[in-house]
Amino acid sequence: MLRPTIRKRILGIAIGLIFLMAITSALSTVMTRKIAHQLDELSTKYVEAYGHLARMNVRSLEQALALRRMVAARTQSPPDDAGFADRQKDYEGKGLEIDREAEAARALINAIIDDPSTESDNAKLGRIDDRIEQVASDLRRYLGEEYKRILPLLEAGKISEARAAMVRSDTLRDEFNQRIEEIRTDMLAQVRADARITMRDQNTATVISVILTVLASVVGLLFSFFVSIGITRPVRRLLDGTRAVEAGRLDASIDVTTRDEIGQLTTAFNNMVEQLRHKEHLRETFGRYVDPRVVEGLIDPQSLAASNGERRVMTVLFCDMKGFTSLSEGTTPQGLVKVMNHYLSTMSGPIRSHRGIIDKYIGDAIMAYWGPPFTEHSEQARLACLAAVEMADRGAALRTELPELLGVRTVPSDCEVRIGIATGEVLVGSIGSEFMMSYTVMGDAVNLASRLENANKFYGSHSLASEPAILSAGDAVEAREIDRLVVAGQTRPEAVFEIIGRKGELTEKQLELLARYAEGLAAYRARRWDDARRAFEAALKAVPGDGPSKAMAQRVENFQANPPAADWDGAWRLDQK
């Protein structure tokens, strides 16, 4: 019996609130429209009319200035007839502008008088209209007569008499300007009166809104009192349970004490907590085998749109440690697991910290990828390249840790991290059989990243990346083009770059290395073998032991002995996988 009571009371209060809101909205709309109309009248009629009157004064002064310039043109020796004619046109044009300003002001005043929806002192506005008409008429007539007396005097060269006539004209103009100023003062008083009416209406609308808001608040308080009596106690229990879940305590369970909507909500909450416990257990179990973001998508397929397979542009990374297999020979199984776990944790850290997905571990090799929906398309290559820089740094530190882990004094000097990165279109989704599935990526970019990782051993480099990956990374890292390479399984040459470090962190010797290597590569492709050899030797002088410079210098020496074919395109074909 409680469920219908709660529903009816809440519905009744909601209807009452809606009714009050509708009344408030209707009255506010009416008052707002009225105030908006009054404001529009103020801004587009009163203020504009006042502006036209002000411009009448300005045009009158400009007309007086044009008349003086006419006299100045006649007093020159010889007289400036062309300037006199131009000033005469200006004088007559200003007179027409004065008439237009007066007519525009009168039209706006008459529009205010004709509008019955606003409160205006139409009698005063009518008198202002008559005064504007009279002033414009007198200004046109009296100054026109003075102008007709001055113009013949100027044409006859009677400058002194013309100046005397101008004094009379200026006196008349001052009188007319004073009359216009008085009209503007009266007009400003009307603007202020209309503004006071608008403020009064606005205050009235505010009072009405406040009264209705207070009434709605009272009803809302009554509703809150009702809720606090019949609902808040079980709701508080639900709130405490929700906070416990938010804090990660999934052992919360709430007793169901009623059969109403709150009771059903409590039951649903307990079921939800049970499902969360189940999902959390799955995440904890599988999150150590598969990236938690992939696990989340597999548990909730809607969050992983490509689970059924989709072609996307993604960035793939392969990492391996040269000489690691031979290094671990003779190690006990327990020791080998310890070393492998330490090595894989060290190399996986930068991938995870740069939002990459670790796809799988293949012995001591790591495959990872970046791309939607886990990382933004515009950031995937940048994050992968930055992860590679950090992995290379950690690889150098790992070499100092391996002797203690393996129980040896030193490790071979060739025990170094090798990384390959490629950006391109891949097939991403859940791939496998009816017995086992894996959410992974497949395609040419994956193969290329693997080949580039392996190509490091031919160039003596640490981190090789494809051209699309470097271009997409932007200015995040410093890189140099190593070669144009045709890897196994492909026929089209790819520009290959070595990632040197983060942007702006290279030493002067490294910058010198990049410049000299670029010169050598250009000469190499142009078959200028001597220039190429000197450039690569200069690069080795800047950074002794640079692997790519050594490899290219050796290749140049071989080509000098056995030049390539005439159709050689400058690309190197790497047949080994």
XYZ file of C-alpha atoms in Angstrom:
577
model
C 0.000 0.000 0.000
C 3.000 2.321 0.463
C 4.035 2.348 -3.183
C 0.869 4.049 -4.546
C 0.959 6.601 -1.688
C 4.508 7.649 -2.426
C 3.783 7.852 -6.137
C 0.616 9.946 -5.707
C 2.169 12.374 -3.254
C 5.247 12.904 -5.339
C 3.096 13.299 -8.442
C 0.833 15.836 -6.727
C 3.756 17.897 -5.485
C 5.381 17.709 -8.928
C 2.154 18.911 -10.601
C 1.897 21.805 -8.137
C 5.507 22.787 -8.770
C 4.992 22.562 -12.527
C 1.877 24.764 -12.236
C 3.791 27.384 -10.257
C 6.683 27.189 -12.701
C 4.274 27.665 -15.598
C 2.729 30.762 -13.970
C 6.177 32.137 -13.178
C 7.364 31.454 -16.702
C 4.277 33.053 -18.285
C 4.476 36.201 -16.160
C 8.226 36.427 -16.645
C 7.785 36.065 -20.395
C 5.179 38.841 -20.528
C 7.201 41.192 -18.348
C 10.414 40.346 -20.158
C 8.876 41.096 -23.540
C 7.524 44.398 -22.259
C 10.872 45.362 -20.759
C 12.698 44.220 -23.887
C 10.386 46.370 -26.008
C 11.014 49.363 -23.766
C 14.752 48.789 -23.875
C 14.575 48.498 -27.649
C 12.707 51.815 -27.774
C 15.370 53.406 -25.597
C 18.287 52.120 -27.643
C 16.886 52.335 -31.183
C 14.608 55.381 -30.943
C 15.343 57.691 -28.012
C 19.100 57.331 -28.142
C 19.190 57.416 -31.949
C 16.998 60.543 -32.035
C 19.280 62.191 -29.496
C 22.234 61.219 -31.690
C 20.657 62.817 -34.773
C 20.170 66.080 -32.841
C 23.814 65.979 -31.755
C 24.878 65.440 -35.361
C 22.793 68.485 -36.399
C 25.115 70.607 -34.226
C 28.174 68.899 -35.708
C 26.974 69.359 -39.304
C 26.211 73.038 -38.566
C 29.765 73.574 -37.351
C 31.140 71.701 -40.364
C 29.045 73.963 -42.621
C 30.485 77.042 -40.926
C 33.982 75.637 -41.430
C 33.278 75.024 -45.124
C 32.161 78.685 -45.479
C 35.396 79.907 -43.892
C 37.402 77.676 -46.244
C 35.523 79.276 -49.159
C 36.656 82.710 -47.959
C 40.227 81.400 -47.500
C 40.217 80.067 -51.074
C 39.199 83.501 -52.393
C 41.788 85.380 -50.341
C 44.693 83.395 -51.770
C 46.830 84.982 -54.446
C 45.939 83.934 -57.011
C 42.435 82.784 -55.846
C 41.962 79.009 -55.612
C 38.885 78.647 -57.837
C 38.935 74.817 -57.766
C 39.218 74.782 -53.965
C 36.455 77.390 -53.736
C 34.141 75.185 -55.843
C 34.911 72.118 -53.682
C 34.253 74.048 -50.459
C 31.023 75.383 -51.921
C 29.846 71.811 -52.602
C 30.819 70.863 -49.031
C 28.807 73.799 -47.668
C 25.696 72.908 -49.612
C 26.107 69.169 -48.792
C 26.299 69.888 -45.075
C 23.068 71.831 -45.333
C 21.353 68.784 -46.852
C 22.818 66.572 -44.105
C 21.376 68.910 -41.435
C 17.942 68.507 -43.018
C 18.346 64.695 -43.137
C 19.398 64.521 -39.478
C 16.394 66.630 -38.498
C 14.003 64.448 -40.494
C 15.523 61.259 -39.043
C 15.134 62.588 -35.482
C 11.520 63.589 -36.150
C 10.720 60.178 -37.677
C 12.007 58.383 -34.552
C 10.077 60.721 -32.224
C 6.881 60.182 -34.208
C 7.449 56.410 -34.064
C 7.599 56.659 -30.258
C 4.385 58.705 -30.196
C 2.607 56.234 -32.492
C 3.536 53.198 -30.342
C 0.658 52.648 -27.851
C 2.398 49.746 -26.034
C 4.896 51.969 -24.164
C 4.359 54.721 -21.630
C 5.727 57.959 -23.085
C 4.913 61.652 -22.588
C 3.527 62.093 -26.087
C 2.644 65.758 -25.495
C 6.257 66.691 -24.692
C 7.525 64.552 -27.531
C 5.093 66.311 -29.896
C 6.399 69.709 -28.804
C 9.978 68.534 -29.305
C 9.016 67.396 -32.815
C 7.543 70.814 -33.625
C 10.626 72.583 -32.271
C 12.948 70.430 -34.377
C 10.904 71.219 -37.478
C 10.937 74.950 -36.652
C 14.681 75.051 -35.944
C 15.500 73.187 -39.165
C 13.225 75.494 -41.151
C 14.679 78.670 -39.596
C 18.236 77.398 -40.012
C 17.570 76.646 -43.663
C 15.868 79.989 -44.329
C 18.001 82.535 -42.391
C 21.362 80.968 -43.061
C 20.353 80.497 -46.675
C 19.675 84.184 -46.970
C 23.038 85.036 -45.408
C 24.748 82.591 -47.729
C 23.104 84.250 -50.733
C 24.472 87.619 -49.582
C 27.970 86.298 -48.895
C 28.400 84.334 -52.146
C 28.151 87.383 -54.539
C 30.537 89.334 -52.298
C 33.086 86.533 -52.512
C 32.712 86.248 -56.268
C 33.127 90.041 -56.583
C 36.266 89.919 -54.422
C 34.777 92.039 -51.622
C 36.439 90.058 -48.913
C 36.024 92.549 -46.067
C 32.305 92.868 -46.686
C 32.043 89.083 -46.959
C 33.787 88.715 -43.588
C 31.335 91.120 -41.996
C 28.460 89.088 -43.412
C 30.067 85.938 -42.027
C 30.031 87.454 -38.539
C 26.268 87.913 -38.827
C 25.964 84.350 -40.145
C 27.979 82.976 -37.200
C 25.773 84.860 -34.754
C 22.657 83.339 -36.306
C 24.253 79.906 -36.301
C 25.148 80.205 -32.604
C 21.539 81.045 -31.850
C 20.283 78.047 -33.785
C 22.862 75.751 -32.132
C 21.700 76.964 -28.752
C 18.110 76.133 -29.682
C 19.178 72.661 -30.803
C 21.077 72.217 -27.537
C 17.912 73.078 -25.589
C 15.954 70.519 -27.615
C 18.633 67.917 -26.856
C 18.366 68.708 -23.139
C 14.597 68.158 -23.256
C 15.115 64.980 -25.274
C 17.600 63.690 -22.694
C 15.015 64.311 -19.981
C 12.554 62.143 -21.925
C 15.189 59.399 -22.234
C 15.689 59.414 -18.481
C 11.950 59.383 -17.827
C 11.494 56.370 -20.107
C 14.465 54.641 -18.418
C 12.804 55.168 -15.014
C 9.606 53.541 -16.322
C 11.640 50.592 -17.600
C 13.396 50.205 -14.239
C 10.048 50.314 -12.482
C 8.656 47.540 -14.664
C 11.831 45.515 -14.163
C 11.546 45.839 -10.370
C 7.914 44.752 -10.581
C 8.883 41.661 -12.569
C 11.609 40.898 -10.017
C 9.173 41.151 -7.102
C 6.685 38.841 -8.818
C 9.441 36.317 -9.578
C 10.675 36.450 -5.973
C 7.151 35.869 -4.595
C 6.557 32.882 -6.841
C 10.047 31.529 -6.127
C 9.418 31.768 -2.372
C 6.113 29.964 -2.842
C 7.803 27.222 -4.817
C 10.514 27.007 -2.152
C 7.888 26.505 0.568
C 6.337 23.680 -1.424
C 9.807 22.240 -1.968
C 10.489 22.345 1.786
C 7.218 20.509 2.434
C 8.283 17.904 -0.081
C 11.690 17.602 1.623
C 9.969 17.139 5.006
C 7.825 14.388 3.535
C 10.851 12.680 2.008
C 12.836 12.940 5.255
C 10.035 11.147 7.130
C 9.317 8.263 4.766
C 12.364 7.790 2.545
C 15.607 9.238 3.872
C 16.412 6.453 6.322
C 16.688 3.666 3.713
C 18.222 6.141 1.296
C 20.939 6.910 3.837
C 21.687 3.225 4.076
C 21.937 3.086 0.294
C 24.196 6.143 0.345
C 26.495 4.570 2.890
C 26.608 1.411 0.803
C 27.368 3.439 -2.337
C 30.215 5.245 -0.589
C 31.612 1.923 0.537
C 31.534 0.672 -3.058
C 33.125 3.918 -4.256
C 35.919 3.395 -1.742
C 36.475 -0.111 -3.144
C 34.769 -2.053 -0.356
C 32.613 -4.494 -2.291
C 31.597 -6.488 0.774
C 28.757 -4.035 1.495
C 25.267 -5.540 1.698
C 22.073 -3.769 2.801
C 19.092 -5.405 4.479
C 15.796 -5.068 2.579
C 13.204 -3.762 5.095
C 10.346 -2.612 2.802
C 8.564 -3.771 -0.328
C 8.192 -0.336 -1.913
C 10.359 1.311 -4.525
C 13.147 1.803 -1.965
C 13.064 -1.903 -1.189
C 13.354 -2.738 -4.890
C 16.211 -0.258 -5.193
C 17.980 -1.882 -2.257
C 17.608 -5.307 -3.846
C 18.968 -3.954 -7.159
C 21.882 -2.375 -5.275
C 22.783 -5.682 -3.627
C 22.638 -7.417 -7.032
C 24.844 -4.705 -8.517
C 27.433 -5.115 -5.763
C 27.451 -8.847 -6.377
C 28.076 -8.280 -10.092
C 30.818 -5.767 -9.288
C 32.485 -8.314 -7.011
C 32.357 -10.830 -9.835
C 33.770 -8.388 -12.398
C 36.465 -7.201 -10.014
C 37.532 -10.777 -9.480
C 37.742 -11.243 -13.260
C 39.763 -8.061 -13.652
C 42.162 -9.025 -10.887
C 42.586 -12.495 -12.370
C 42.929 -11.614 -16.056
C 44.441 -8.163 -15.590
C 47.761 -9.827 -14.851
C 47.654 -11.721 -18.145
C 45.966 -9.159 -20.419
C 46.015 -5.371 -20.246
C 43.239 -4.213 -17.877
C 41.773 -1.952 -20.582
C 41.374 -4.914 -22.899
C 39.907 -6.954 -20.056
C 37.406 -4.162 -19.423
C 36.413 -4.213 -23.084
C 36.046 -7.985 -23.182
C 33.864 -7.947 -20.064
C 31.801 -5.064 -21.447
C 31.902 -5.485 -25.263
C 30.181 -2.147 -25.872
C 33.297 -0.327 -24.670
C 35.485 -2.134 -27.228
C 33.922 -1.386 -30.600
C 36.573 -3.277 -32.595
C 36.241 -6.583 -30.742
C 34.743 -8.183 -33.865
C 37.519 -6.927 -36.154
C 38.197 -3.533 -37.699
C 40.886 -1.865 -39.806
C 42.582 1.011 -38.032
C 45.781 3.013 -38.245
C 47.821 2.060 -35.186
C 51.423 2.182 -33.988
C 53.169 -1.106 -33.176
C 56.371 -1.598 -31.148
C 58.641 -4.630 -30.877
C 61.392 -4.820 -28.269
C 64.105 -7.435 -27.774
C 67.433 -7.613 -25.967
C 70.386 -8.609 -28.021
C 72.341 -11.486 -26.465
C 69.799 -12.098 -23.704
C 69.241 -15.757 -24.605
C 72.948 -16.658 -24.494
C 73.336 -14.531 -21.379
C 70.788 -16.640 -19.495
C 72.301 -19.975 -20.478
C 73.392 -21.908 -17.453
C 70.981 -20.062 -15.180
C 68.663 -22.149 -13.017
C 64.959 -22.151 -13.989
C 64.086 -20.156 -10.868
C 66.846 -17.665 -11.565
C 65.857 -17.385 -15.211
C 62.234 -16.648 -14.271
C 63.437 -13.994 -11.837
C 65.654 -12.354 -14.464
C 62.960 -12.556 -17.146
C 60.347 -11.016 -14.856
C 62.702 -8.209 -13.892
C 63.672 -7.540 -17.497
C 60.072 -7.619 -18.780
C 58.851 -5.411 -15.906
C 61.625 -2.904 -16.596
C 60.848 -2.730 -20.301
C 57.049 -2.804 -19.843
C 56.996 0.136 -17.448
C 57.541 2.840 -20.102
C 54.929 1.226 -22.364
C 52.270 1.300 -19.624
C 53.239 4.788 -18.438
C 52.833 6.051 -22.021
C 49.376 4.415 -22.328
C 50.460 1.585 -24.609
C 48.853 -1.864 -24.718
C 51.212 -4.790 -24.143
C 49.968 -7.389 -26.615
C 52.185 -10.319 -25.701
C 55.565 -11.505 -24.468
C 57.420 -13.756 -26.903
C 60.310 -15.120 -24.907
C 62.372 -12.025 -24.099
C 60.590 -10.016 -26.823
C 57.728 -7.594 -26.183
C 54.977 -6.617 -28.620
C 52.908 -3.522 -27.823
C 50.627 -1.162 -29.708
C 48.995 2.258 -29.452
C 45.793 3.541 -31.038
C 42.043 4.002 -30.619
C 40.161 3.352 -28.430
C 43.002 3.199 -25.912
C 44.897 6.298 -27.072
C 43.986 9.178 -29.358
C 44.970 8.785 -33.011
C 46.985 12.035 -32.973
C 49.075 10.933 -29.973
C 49.783 7.255 -30.630
C 53.081 7.624 -32.521
C 54.367 10.320 -30.154
C 53.665 8.156 -27.112
C 55.283 5.112 -28.730
C 58.455 7.040 -29.627
C 58.732 8.548 -26.155
C 58.263 5.086 -24.654
C 61.093 3.825 -26.899
C 63.411 6.583 -25.633
C 62.679 5.664 -22.020
C 63.045 1.942 -22.760
C 66.468 2.575 -24.270
C 67.482 4.540 -21.155
C 66.238 1.770 -18.886
C 68.029 -0.808 -21.006
C 71.320 0.927 -20.291
C 70.525 0.872 -16.556
C 69.437 -2.764 -16.784
C 72.898 -3.810 -17.942
C 74.283 -2.668 -14.591
C 71.666 -4.712 -12.715
C 71.981 -7.966 -14.654
C 75.296 -9.141 -13.163
C 73.829 -9.176 -9.655
C 70.648 -10.928 -10.825
C 72.601 -13.542 -12.825
C 75.361 -13.976 -10.282
C 78.115 -12.949 -12.711
C 80.700 -10.190 -12.668
C 80.027 -8.656 -16.068
C 77.698 -9.009 -19.014
C 78.713 -8.955 -22.688
C 79.011 -5.484 -24.191
C 76.552 -6.398 -26.955
C 73.707 -6.996 -24.461
C 71.571 -4.072 -25.580
C 67.887 -3.266 -26.150
C 66.650 -3.216 -29.751
C 63.320 -1.547 -30.637
C 61.290 -1.364 -33.839
C 58.299 0.972 -34.343
C 55.901 1.230 -37.292
C 52.677 3.160 -37.882
C 50.154 1.920 -40.423
C 46.861 0.213 -41.074
C 46.291 -3.035 -39.191
C 43.475 -5.430 -38.461
C 42.518 -5.142 -34.790
C 40.042 -7.322 -32.939
C 39.487 -10.639 -31.194
C 41.319 -13.189 -33.307
C 41.628 -16.909 -32.657
C 39.648 -20.115 -32.641
C 36.584 -21.416 -30.879
C 38.890 -22.693 -28.141
C 41.023 -19.618 -27.539
C 40.803 -15.942 -28.585
C 43.248 -13.072 -28.367
C 42.567 -9.364 -28.770
C 45.496 -8.353 -30.967
C 46.623 -6.517 -34.112
C 47.752 -8.006 -37.423
C 49.013 -6.542 -40.684
C 51.939 -5.012 -42.561
C 52.676 -2.487 -39.809
C 53.136 -5.337 -37.322
C 55.495 -7.174 -39.685
C 57.417 -3.977 -40.404
C 57.887 -3.175 -36.704
C 59.234 -6.699 -36.144
C 61.601 -6.396 -39.126
C 62.832 -2.982 -37.961
C 63.568 -4.376 -34.499
C 65.672 -7.068 -36.136
C 67.290 -4.569 -38.529
C 68.964 -2.829 -35.585
C 71.612 -5.550 -35.514
C 72.618 -4.774 -39.128
C 72.954 -1.044 -38.437
C 74.249 -1.217 -34.865
C 71.359 0.984 -33.758
C 68.962 0.807 -30.815
C 65.574 2.157 -31.981
C 64.398 2.141 -35.599
C 61.048 3.591 -36.694
C 59.168 3.898 -39.962
C 58.697 7.269 -41.636
C 54.921 7.524 -40.848
C 55.704 6.947 -37.162
C 58.329 9.690 -37.064
C 56.116 12.141 -38.982
C 53.190 11.443 -36.650
C 55.408 11.863 -33.576
C 56.063 15.450 -34.629
C 58.611 17.336 -32.553
C 58.472 14.978 -29.572
C 61.755 13.226 -30.424
C 64.993 13.783 -32.305
C 65.518 11.300 -35.145
C 67.697 10.811 -38.185
C 67.017 8.988 -41.411
C 69.188 5.887 -41.480
C 68.444 4.347 -44.857
C 65.789 3.363 -47.343
C 65.077 -0.279 -46.608
C 63.178 -3.107 -48.285
C 62.518 -5.614 -45.526
C 61.743 -9.297 -46.019
C 58.220 -9.838 -47.276
C 57.938 -6.385 -48.887
C 58.838 -4.977 -52.285
C 58.484 -1.239 -51.664
C 61.377 0.620 -49.980
C 60.634 2.314 -46.664
C 62.479 5.282 -45.201
C 63.836 4.144 -41.820
C 64.710 6.517 -38.970
C 66.660 6.066 -35.758
C 65.217 7.663 -32.613
C 68.109 9.473 -30.910
C 66.395 11.053 -27.901
C 63.828 13.553 -26.729
C 63.485 16.864 -28.511
C 65.979 19.461 -27.325
C 68.082 17.034 -25.247
C 70.860 16.227 -27.753
C 74.458 17.166 -27.100
C 76.563 19.176 -29.521
C 78.377 16.012 -30.615
C 75.068 14.287 -31.352
C 73.902 17.278 -33.399
C 77.181 17.169 -35.303
C 76.629 13.444 -35.865
C 73.171 14.078 -37.355
C 74.476 16.754 -39.720
C 77.421 14.706 -40.956
C 75.360 11.532 -41.316
C 72.751 13.383 -43.382
C 75.501 14.664 -45.681
C 76.903 11.159 -46.041
C 73.482 9.653 -46.782
C 72.831 12.231 -49.518
C 76.220 11.603 -51.111
C 75.696 7.831 -50.816
C 72.409 8.006 -52.735
C 74.045 10.227 -55.374
C 76.847 7.637 -55.782
C 79.468 10.133 -54.670
C 81.365 7.455 -52.772
C 84.361 9.549 -51.714
C 82.157 12.334 -50.331
C 79.977 9.755 -48.573
C 82.975 8.033 -46.996
C 84.387 11.351 -45.717
C 81.007 12.377 -44.260
C 80.533 9.065 -42.456
C 84.092 9.243 -41.130
C 83.325 12.758 -39.845
C 80.205 11.387 -38.168
C 82.294 8.703 -36.459
C 84.759 11.356 -35.371
C 81.904 13.254 -33.689
C 80.515 10.120 -31.992
C 83.007 7.243 -32.104
C 81.385 3.844 -32.257
C 78.177 5.076 -33.933
C 76.733 1.871 -35.427
C 74.856 3.279 -38.458
C 77.884 5.357 -39.505
C 80.107 2.281 -39.318
C 77.630 0.195 -41.296
C 77.226 2.821 -44.017
C 80.964 3.469 -44.244
C 81.529 -0.265 -44.776
C 78.780 -0.345 -47.396
C 80.353 2.615 -49.223
C 83.700 0.801 -49.227
C 82.036 -2.267 -50.734
C 80.304 -0.190 -53.403
C 83.568 1.497 -54.298
C 84.992 -1.935 -54.963
C 81.842 -3.301 -56.585
C 79.557 -0.451 -57.756
C 75.808 -1.187 -57.791
C 73.812 -1.673 -60.977
C 72.828 1.286 -63.123
C 69.184 1.031 -62.009
C 70.103 1.073 -58.315
C 67.506 3.155 -56.436
C 69.520 3.795 -53.272
C 67.484 1.299 -51.209
C 68.978 -1.583 -49.250
C 67.246 -4.967 -49.408
C 67.242 -6.863 -46.166
C 66.396 -10.459 -46.938
C 66.854 -11.792 -43.432
C 63.946 -11.849 -41.001
